[in-house]
mmCIF file of C-alpha atoms in Angstrom:
data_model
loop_
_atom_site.group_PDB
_atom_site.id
_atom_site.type_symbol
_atom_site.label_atom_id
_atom_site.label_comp_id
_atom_site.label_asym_id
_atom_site.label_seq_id
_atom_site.Cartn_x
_atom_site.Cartn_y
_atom_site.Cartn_z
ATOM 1 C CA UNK A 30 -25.128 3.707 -19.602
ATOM 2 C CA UNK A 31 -28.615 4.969 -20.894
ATOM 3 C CA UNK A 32 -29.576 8.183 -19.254
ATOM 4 C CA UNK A 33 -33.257 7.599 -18.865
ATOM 5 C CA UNK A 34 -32.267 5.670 -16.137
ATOM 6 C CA UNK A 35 -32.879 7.860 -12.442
ATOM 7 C CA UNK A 36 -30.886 6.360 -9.765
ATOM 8 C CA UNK A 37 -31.551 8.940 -7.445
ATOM 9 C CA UNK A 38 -33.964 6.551 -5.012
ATOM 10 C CA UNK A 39 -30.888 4.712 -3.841
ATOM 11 C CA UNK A 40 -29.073 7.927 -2.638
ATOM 12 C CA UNK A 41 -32.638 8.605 -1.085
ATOM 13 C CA UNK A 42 -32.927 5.241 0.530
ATOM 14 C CA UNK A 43 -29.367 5.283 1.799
ATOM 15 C CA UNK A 44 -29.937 8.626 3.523
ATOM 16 C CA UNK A 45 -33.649 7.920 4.897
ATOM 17 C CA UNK A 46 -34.191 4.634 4.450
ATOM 18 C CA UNK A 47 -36.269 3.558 7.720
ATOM 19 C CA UNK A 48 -34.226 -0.130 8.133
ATOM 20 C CA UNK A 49 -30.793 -1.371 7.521
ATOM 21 C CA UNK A 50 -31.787 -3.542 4.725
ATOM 22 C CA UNK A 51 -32.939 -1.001 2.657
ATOM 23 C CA UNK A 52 -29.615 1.316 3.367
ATOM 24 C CA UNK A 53 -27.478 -2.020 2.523
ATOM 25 C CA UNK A 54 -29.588 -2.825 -0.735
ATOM 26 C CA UNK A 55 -29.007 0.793 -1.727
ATOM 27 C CA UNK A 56 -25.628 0.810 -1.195
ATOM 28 C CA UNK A 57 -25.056 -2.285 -2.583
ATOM 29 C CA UNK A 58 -26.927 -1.367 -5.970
ATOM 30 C CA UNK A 59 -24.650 1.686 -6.244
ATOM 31 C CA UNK A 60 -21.391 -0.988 -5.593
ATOM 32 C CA UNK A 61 -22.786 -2.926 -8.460
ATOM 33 C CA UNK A 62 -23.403 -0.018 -10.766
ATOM 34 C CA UNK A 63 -20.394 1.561 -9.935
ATOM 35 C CA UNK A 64 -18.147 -1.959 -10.472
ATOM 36 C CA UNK A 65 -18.220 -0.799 -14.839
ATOM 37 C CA UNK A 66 -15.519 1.808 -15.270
ATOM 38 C CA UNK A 67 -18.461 3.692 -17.925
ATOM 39 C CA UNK A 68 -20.706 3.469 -15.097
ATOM 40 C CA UNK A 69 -18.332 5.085 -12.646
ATOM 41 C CA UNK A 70 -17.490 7.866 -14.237
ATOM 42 C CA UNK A 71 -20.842 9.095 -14.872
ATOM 43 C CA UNK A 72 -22.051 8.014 -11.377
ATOM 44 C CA UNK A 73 -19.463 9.442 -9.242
ATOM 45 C CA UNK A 74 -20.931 12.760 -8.415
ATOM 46 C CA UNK A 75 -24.191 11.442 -7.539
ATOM 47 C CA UNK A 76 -23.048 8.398 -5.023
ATOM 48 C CA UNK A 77 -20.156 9.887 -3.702
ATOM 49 C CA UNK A 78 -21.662 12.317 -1.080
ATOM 50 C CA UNK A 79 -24.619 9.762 -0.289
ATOM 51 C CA UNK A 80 -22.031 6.798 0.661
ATOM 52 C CA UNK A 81 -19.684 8.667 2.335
ATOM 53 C CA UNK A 82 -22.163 10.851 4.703
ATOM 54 C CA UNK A 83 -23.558 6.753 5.080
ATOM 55 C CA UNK A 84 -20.463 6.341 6.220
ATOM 56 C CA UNK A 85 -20.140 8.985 8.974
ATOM 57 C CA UNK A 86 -23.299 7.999 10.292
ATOM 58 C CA UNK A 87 -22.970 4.334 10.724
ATOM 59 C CA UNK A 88 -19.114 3.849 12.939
ATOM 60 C CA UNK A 89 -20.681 1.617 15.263
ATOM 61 C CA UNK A 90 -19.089 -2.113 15.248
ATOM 62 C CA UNK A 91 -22.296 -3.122 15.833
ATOM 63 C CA UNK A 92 -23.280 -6.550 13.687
ATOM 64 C CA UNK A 93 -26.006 -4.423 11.556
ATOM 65 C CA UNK A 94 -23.747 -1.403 11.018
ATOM 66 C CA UNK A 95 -20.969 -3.711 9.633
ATOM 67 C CA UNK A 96 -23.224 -5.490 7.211
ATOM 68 C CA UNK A 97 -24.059 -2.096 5.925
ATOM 69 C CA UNK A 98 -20.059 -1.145 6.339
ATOM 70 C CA UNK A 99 -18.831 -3.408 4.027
ATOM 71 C CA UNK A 100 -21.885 -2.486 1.726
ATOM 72 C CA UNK A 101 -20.869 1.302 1.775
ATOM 73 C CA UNK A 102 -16.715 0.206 1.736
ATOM 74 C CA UNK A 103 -17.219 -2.059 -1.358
ATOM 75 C CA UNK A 104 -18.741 0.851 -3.195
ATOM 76 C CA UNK A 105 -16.683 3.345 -2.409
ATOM 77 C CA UNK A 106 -13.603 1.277 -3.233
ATOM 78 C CA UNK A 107 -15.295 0.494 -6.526
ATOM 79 C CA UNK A 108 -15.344 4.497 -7.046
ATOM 80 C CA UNK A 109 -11.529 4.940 -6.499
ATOM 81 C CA UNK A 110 -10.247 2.529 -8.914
ATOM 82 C CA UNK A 111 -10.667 5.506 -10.937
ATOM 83 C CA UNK A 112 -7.804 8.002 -10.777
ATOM 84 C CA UNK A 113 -10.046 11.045 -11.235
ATOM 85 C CA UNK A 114 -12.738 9.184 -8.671
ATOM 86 C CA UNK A 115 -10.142 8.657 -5.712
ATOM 87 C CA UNK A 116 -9.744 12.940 -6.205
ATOM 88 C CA UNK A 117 -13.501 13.666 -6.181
ATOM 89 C CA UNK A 118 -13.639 11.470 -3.177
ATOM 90 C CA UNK A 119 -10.950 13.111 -1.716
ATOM 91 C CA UNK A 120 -12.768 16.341 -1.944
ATOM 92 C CA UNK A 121 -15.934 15.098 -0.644
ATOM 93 C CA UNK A 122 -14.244 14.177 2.585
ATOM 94 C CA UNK A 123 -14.061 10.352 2.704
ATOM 95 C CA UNK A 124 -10.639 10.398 4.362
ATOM 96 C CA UNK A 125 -11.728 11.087 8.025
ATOM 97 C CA UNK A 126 -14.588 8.652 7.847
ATOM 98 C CA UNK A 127 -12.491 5.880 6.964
ATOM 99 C CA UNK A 128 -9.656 6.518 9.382
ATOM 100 C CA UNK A 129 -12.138 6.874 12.072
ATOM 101 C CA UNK A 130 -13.781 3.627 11.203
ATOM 102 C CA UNK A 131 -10.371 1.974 11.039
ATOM 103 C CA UNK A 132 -9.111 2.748 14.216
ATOM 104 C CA UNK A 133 -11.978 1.823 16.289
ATOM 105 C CA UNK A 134 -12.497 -1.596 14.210
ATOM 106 C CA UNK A 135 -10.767 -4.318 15.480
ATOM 107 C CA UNK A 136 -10.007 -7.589 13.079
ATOM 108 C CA UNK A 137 -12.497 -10.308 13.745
ATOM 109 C CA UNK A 138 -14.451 -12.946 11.909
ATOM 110 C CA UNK A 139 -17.264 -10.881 11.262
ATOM 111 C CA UNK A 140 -15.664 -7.202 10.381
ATOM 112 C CA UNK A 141 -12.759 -9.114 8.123
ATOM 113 C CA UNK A 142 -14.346 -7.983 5.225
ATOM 114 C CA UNK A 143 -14.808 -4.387 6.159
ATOM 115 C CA UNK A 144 -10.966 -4.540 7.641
ATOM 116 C CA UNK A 145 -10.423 -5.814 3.481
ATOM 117 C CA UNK A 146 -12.391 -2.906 2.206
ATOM 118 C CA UNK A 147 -11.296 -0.400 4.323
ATOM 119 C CA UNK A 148 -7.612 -1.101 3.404
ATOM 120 C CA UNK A 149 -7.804 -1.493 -0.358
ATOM 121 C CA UNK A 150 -10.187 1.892 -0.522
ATOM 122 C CA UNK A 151 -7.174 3.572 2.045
ATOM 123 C CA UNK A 152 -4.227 2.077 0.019
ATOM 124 C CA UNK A 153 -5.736 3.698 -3.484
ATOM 125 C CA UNK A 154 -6.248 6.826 -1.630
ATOM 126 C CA UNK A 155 -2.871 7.037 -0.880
ATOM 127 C CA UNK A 156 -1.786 6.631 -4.335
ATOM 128 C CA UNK A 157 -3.870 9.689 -5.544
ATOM 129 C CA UNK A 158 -0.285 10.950 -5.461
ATOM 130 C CA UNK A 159 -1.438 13.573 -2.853
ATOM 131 C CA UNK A 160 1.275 13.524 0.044
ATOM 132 C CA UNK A 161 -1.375 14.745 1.964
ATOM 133 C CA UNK A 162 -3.236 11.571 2.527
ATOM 134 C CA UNK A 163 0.218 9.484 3.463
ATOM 135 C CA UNK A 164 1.334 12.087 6.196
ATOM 136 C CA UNK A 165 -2.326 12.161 7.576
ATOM 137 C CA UNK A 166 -1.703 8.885 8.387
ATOM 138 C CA UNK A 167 1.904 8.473 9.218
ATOM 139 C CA UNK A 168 2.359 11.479 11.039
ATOM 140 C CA UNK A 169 -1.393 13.021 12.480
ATOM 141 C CA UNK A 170 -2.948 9.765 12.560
ATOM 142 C CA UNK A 171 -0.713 7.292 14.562
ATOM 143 C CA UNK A 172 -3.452 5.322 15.767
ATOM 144 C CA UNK A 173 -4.894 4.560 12.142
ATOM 145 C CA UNK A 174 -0.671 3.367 11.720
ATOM 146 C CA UNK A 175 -1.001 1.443 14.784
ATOM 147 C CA UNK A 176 -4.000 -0.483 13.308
ATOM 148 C CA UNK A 177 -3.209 -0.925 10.300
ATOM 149 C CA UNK A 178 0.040 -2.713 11.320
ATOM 150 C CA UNK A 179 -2.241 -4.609 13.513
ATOM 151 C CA UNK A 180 -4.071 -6.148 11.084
ATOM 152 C CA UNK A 181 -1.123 -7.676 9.265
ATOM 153 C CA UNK A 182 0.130 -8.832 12.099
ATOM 154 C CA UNK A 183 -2.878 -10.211 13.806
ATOM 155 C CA UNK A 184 -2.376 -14.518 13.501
ATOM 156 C CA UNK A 185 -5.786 -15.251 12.927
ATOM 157 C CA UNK A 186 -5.162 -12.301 9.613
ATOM 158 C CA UNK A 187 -5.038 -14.920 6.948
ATOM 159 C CA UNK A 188 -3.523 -13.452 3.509
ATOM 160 C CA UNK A 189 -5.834 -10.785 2.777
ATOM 161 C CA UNK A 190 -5.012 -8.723 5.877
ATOM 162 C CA UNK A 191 -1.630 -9.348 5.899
ATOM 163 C CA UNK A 192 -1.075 -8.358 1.578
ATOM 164 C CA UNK A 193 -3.335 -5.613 1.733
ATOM 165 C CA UNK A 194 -1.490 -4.312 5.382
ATOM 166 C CA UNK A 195 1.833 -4.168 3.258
ATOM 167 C CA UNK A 196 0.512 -2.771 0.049
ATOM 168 C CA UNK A 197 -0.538 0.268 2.184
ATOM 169 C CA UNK A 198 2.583 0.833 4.064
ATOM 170 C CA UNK A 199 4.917 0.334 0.890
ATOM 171 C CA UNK A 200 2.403 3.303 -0.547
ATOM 172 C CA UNK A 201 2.710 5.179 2.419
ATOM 173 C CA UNK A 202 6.273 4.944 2.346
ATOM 174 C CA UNK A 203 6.366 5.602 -1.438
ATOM 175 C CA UNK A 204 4.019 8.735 -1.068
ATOM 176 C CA UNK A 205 4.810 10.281 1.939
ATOM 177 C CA UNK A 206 7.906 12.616 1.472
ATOM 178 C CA UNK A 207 8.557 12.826 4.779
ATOM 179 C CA UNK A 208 11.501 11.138 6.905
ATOM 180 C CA UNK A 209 9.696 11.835 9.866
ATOM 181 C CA UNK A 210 6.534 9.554 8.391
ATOM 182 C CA UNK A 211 8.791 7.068 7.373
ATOM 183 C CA UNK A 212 10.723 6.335 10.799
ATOM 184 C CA UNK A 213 7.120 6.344 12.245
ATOM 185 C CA UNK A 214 6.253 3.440 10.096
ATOM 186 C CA UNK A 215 9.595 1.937 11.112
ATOM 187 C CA UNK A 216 9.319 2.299 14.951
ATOM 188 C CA UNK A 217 5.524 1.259 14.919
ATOM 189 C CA UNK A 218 6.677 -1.632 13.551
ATOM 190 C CA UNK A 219 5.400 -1.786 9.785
ATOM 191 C CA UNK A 220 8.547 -2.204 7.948
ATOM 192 C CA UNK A 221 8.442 -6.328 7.837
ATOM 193 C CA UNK A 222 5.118 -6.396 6.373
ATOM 194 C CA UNK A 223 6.796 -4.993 3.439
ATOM 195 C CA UNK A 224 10.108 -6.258 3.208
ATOM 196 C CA UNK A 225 8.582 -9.645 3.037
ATOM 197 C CA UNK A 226 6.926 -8.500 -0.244
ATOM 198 C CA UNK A 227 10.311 -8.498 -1.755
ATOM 199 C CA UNK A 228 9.744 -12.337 -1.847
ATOM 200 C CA UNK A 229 6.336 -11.755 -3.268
ATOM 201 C CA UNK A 230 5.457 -13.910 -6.455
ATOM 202 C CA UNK A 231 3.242 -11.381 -7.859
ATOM 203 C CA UNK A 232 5.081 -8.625 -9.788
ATOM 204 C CA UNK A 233 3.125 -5.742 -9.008
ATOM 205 C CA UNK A 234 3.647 -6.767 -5.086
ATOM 206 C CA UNK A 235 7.109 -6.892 -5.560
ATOM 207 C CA UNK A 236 7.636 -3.778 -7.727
ATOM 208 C CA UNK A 237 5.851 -1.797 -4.867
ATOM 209 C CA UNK A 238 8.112 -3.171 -2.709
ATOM 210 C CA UNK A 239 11.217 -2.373 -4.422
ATOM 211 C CA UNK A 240 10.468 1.056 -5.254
ATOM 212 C CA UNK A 241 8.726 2.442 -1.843
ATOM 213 C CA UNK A 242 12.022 0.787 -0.133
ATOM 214 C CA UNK A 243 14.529 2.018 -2.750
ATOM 215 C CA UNK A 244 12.591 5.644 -1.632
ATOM 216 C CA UNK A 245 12.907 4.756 2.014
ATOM 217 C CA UNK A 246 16.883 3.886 1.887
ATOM 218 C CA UNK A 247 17.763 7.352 -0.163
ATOM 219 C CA UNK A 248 15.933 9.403 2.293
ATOM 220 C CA UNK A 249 17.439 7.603 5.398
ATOM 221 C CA UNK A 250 20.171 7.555 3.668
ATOM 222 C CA UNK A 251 20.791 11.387 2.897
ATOM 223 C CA UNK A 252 19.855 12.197 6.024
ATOM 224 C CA UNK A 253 22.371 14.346 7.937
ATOM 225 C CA UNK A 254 21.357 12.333 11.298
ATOM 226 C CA UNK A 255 24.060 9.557 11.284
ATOM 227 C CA UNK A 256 21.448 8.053 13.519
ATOM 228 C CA UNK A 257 19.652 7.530 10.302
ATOM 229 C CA UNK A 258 22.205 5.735 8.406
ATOM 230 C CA UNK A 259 22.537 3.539 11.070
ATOM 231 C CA UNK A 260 18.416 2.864 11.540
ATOM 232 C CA UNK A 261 18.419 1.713 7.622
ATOM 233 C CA UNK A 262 21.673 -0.537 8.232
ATOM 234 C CA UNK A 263 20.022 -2.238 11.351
ATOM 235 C CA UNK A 264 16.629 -3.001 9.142
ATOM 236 C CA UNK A 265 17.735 -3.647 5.169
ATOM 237 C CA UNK A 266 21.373 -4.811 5.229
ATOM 238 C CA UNK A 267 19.830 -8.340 5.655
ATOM 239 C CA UNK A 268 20.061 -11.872 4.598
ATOM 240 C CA UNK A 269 16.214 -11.585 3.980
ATOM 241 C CA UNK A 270 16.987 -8.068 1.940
ATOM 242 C CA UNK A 271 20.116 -10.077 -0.074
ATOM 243 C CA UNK A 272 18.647 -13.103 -1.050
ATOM 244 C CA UNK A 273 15.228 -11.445 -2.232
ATOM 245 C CA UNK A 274 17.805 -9.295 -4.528
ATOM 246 C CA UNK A 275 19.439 -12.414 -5.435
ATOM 247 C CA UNK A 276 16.138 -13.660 -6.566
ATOM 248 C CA UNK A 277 15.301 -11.110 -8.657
ATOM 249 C CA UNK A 278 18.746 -11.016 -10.631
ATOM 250 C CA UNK A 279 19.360 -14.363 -11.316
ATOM 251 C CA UNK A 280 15.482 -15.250 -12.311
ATOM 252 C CA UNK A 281 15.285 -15.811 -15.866
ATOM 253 C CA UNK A 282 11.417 -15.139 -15.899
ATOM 254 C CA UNK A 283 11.095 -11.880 -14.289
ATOM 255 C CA UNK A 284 10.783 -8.470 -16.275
ATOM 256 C CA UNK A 285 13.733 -6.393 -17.285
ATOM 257 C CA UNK A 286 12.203 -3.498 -15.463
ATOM 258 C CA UNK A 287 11.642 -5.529 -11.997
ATOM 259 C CA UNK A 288 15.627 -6.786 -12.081
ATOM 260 C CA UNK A 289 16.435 -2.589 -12.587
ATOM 261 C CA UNK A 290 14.396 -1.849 -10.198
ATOM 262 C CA UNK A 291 15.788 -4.326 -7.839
ATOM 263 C CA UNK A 292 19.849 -3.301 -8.955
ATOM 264 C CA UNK A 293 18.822 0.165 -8.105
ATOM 265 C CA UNK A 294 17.585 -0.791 -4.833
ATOM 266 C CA UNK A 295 20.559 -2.352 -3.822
ATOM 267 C CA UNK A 296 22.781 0.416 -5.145
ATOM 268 C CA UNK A 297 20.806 2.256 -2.311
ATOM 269 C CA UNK A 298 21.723 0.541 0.015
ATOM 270 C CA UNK A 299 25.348 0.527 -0.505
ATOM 271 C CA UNK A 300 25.050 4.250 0.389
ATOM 272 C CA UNK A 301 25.526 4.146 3.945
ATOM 273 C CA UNK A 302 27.643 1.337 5.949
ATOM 274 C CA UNK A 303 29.451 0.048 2.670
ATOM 275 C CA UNK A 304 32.272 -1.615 3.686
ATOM 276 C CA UNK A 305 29.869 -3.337 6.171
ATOM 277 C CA UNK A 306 27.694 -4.371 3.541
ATOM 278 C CA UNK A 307 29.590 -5.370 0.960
ATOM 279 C CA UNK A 308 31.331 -7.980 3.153
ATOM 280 C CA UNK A 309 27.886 -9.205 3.380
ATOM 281 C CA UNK A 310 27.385 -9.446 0.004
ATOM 282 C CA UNK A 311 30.796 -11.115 -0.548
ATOM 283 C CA UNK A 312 29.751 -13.553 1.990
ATOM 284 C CA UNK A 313 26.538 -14.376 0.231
ATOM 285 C CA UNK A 314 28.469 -14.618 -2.612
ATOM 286 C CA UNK A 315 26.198 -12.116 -4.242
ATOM 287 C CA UNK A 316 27.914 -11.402 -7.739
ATOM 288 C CA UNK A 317 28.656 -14.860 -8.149
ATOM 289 C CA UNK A 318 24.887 -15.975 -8.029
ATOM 290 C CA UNK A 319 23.795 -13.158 -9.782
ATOM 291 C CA UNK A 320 26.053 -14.163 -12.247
ATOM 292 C CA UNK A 321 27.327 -10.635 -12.240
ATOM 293 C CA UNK A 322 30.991 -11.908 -12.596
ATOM 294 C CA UNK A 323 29.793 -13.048 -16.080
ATOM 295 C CA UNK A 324 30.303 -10.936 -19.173
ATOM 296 C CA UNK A 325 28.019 -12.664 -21.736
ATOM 297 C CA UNK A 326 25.226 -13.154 -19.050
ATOM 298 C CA UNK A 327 26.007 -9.412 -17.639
ATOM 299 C CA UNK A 328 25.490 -7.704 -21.026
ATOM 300 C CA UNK A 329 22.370 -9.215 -21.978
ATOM 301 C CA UNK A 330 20.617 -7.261 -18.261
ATOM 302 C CA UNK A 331 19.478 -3.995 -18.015
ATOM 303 C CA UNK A 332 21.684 -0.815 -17.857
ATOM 304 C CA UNK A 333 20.790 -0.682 -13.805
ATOM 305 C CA UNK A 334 21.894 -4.419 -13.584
ATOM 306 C CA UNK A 335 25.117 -3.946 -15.209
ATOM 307 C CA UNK A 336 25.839 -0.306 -13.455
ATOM 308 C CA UNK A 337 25.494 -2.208 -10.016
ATOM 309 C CA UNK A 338 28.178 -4.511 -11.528
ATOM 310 C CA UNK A 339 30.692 -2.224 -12.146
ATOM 311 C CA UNK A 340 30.188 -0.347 -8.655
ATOM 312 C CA UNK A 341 30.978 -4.114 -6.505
ATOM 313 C CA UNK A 342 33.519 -5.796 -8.885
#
């Protein structure tokens, strides 16, 4: 980007613009500017504290604030696609804003595409890999879990809501470190929104999936609460749980690295209840479809694939 450019109007108008158009075209122009990755970096600094003190000062679900909501939402997710943006955001103090905003907005017609916004910016924030953000919302911030589970669950969500809803709470599970997080995401009811990614025909939907629950099972699992064991045999020693396993092993097209993943998953879950479970799996007839009971099929899989083999037969 050529530096003889000054964009430092739109941080002006944003912060005393006299109307609500203005503020939105500002914010807006910075979304725009800040959607090229060049752009981004060299912007960051200068629109971060701008949109998010915007932010702070316009909560209100009011039909003008949410206009200029999803202006200031769609640039500020725009600035955390960046690994080294979601930090300096971080730092600036976007967090609060955001869960504030979240719990008090409800999902309707008209603040959908904050609600879409506010969950993709919140889902990349948690995978800054800073526990920090996860337990601020799993553990301080059970309202903000309460909504967010909401929103996937709401009928009228369509698929946005209901994708995005799980993407967060697999990364909240994956980032969280913290049992008493997870069973907070289990008892609000947020586990189903992402064990029906496991089914998910996008990869990266799936992989999240797979790995934030494989996370989930060892720490239930290791637990020294026997209480525990028996909360992860009551919610993933499932038919649903099986037969997305199933369809991961015996699917021809899917990535090496997506059937280890899944194998390693299900290894997890043989750690507590395993008598239990493994008549469920015999039932299912799990090797045979898996084709895990075949030699030339078995050695052509992944080590994880074949280790989970040699553990059931």
């Amino acid at each position: 980007m050529n530096n003889i450019f000054n964009f430092s109007p739109l941080s002006d108008w944003l912060k005393n613009g006299e109307d609500a158009p203005l503020k939105i075209t500002a914010a807006l122009c910075m979304g725009n500017l800040c959607s090229s990755t060049d752009n981004c970096s060299q912007l960051l600094s200068q629109f971060a504290p701008a949109l998010i003190q915007a932010l702070v000062e316009h909560q209100a679900p009011l039909v003008r604030d949410v206009k200029l909501q999803h202006a200031i939402m769609g640039a500020l997710r725009n600035l955390a696609v960046a690994t080294e943006g979601r930090s300096l955001l971080l730092q600036n103090g976007i967090l609060l804003p955001c869960l504030d905003l979240m719990a008090g907005l409800s999902l309707t017609p008209i603040t959908h595409p904050v609600v879409m916004k506010l969950l993709g910016t919140t889902r990349l924030l948690v995978d800054s890999n800073q526990k920090e953000v996860s337990l601020s919302i799993a553990e301080e911030r059970l309202d903000v879990l309460a909504q967010i589970i909401a929103y996937g669950n709401h009928e009228n969500a369509g698929p946005g809501p209901k994708a995005e809803s799980g993407r967060l709470m697999a990364g909240l599970l994956k980032n969280c470190h913290s049992l008493k997080a997870m069973k907070n995401v289990m008892n609000l009811g947020g586990l189903p929104a992402v064990t029906v990614m496991l089914h998910s025909t996008h990869a990266r939907m799936l992989n999240e999936a797979l790995v934030s629950l494989t996370i989930l099972s060892s720490t239930l699992a290791s637990s020294d609460d026997t209480s525990d064991h028996d909360l992860l045999h009551r919610h993933l020693h499932t038919d649903l749980t099986i037969n997305a396993v199933k369809r991961c092993l015996s699917n021809g097209d899917l990535a090496d690295g997506l059937k280890a993943n899944a194998a390693t998953f299900l290894k997890s879950l043989l750690q507590v209840h395993t008598q239990e479970f493994r008549q469920m799996l015999d039932q299912m007839s799990f090797c045979q479809e898996c084709g895990l009971d075949q030699p030339d099929k078995l050695t052509s899989m992944p080590k994880e694939v074949q280790d989970l083999a040699a553990v059931l037969l």
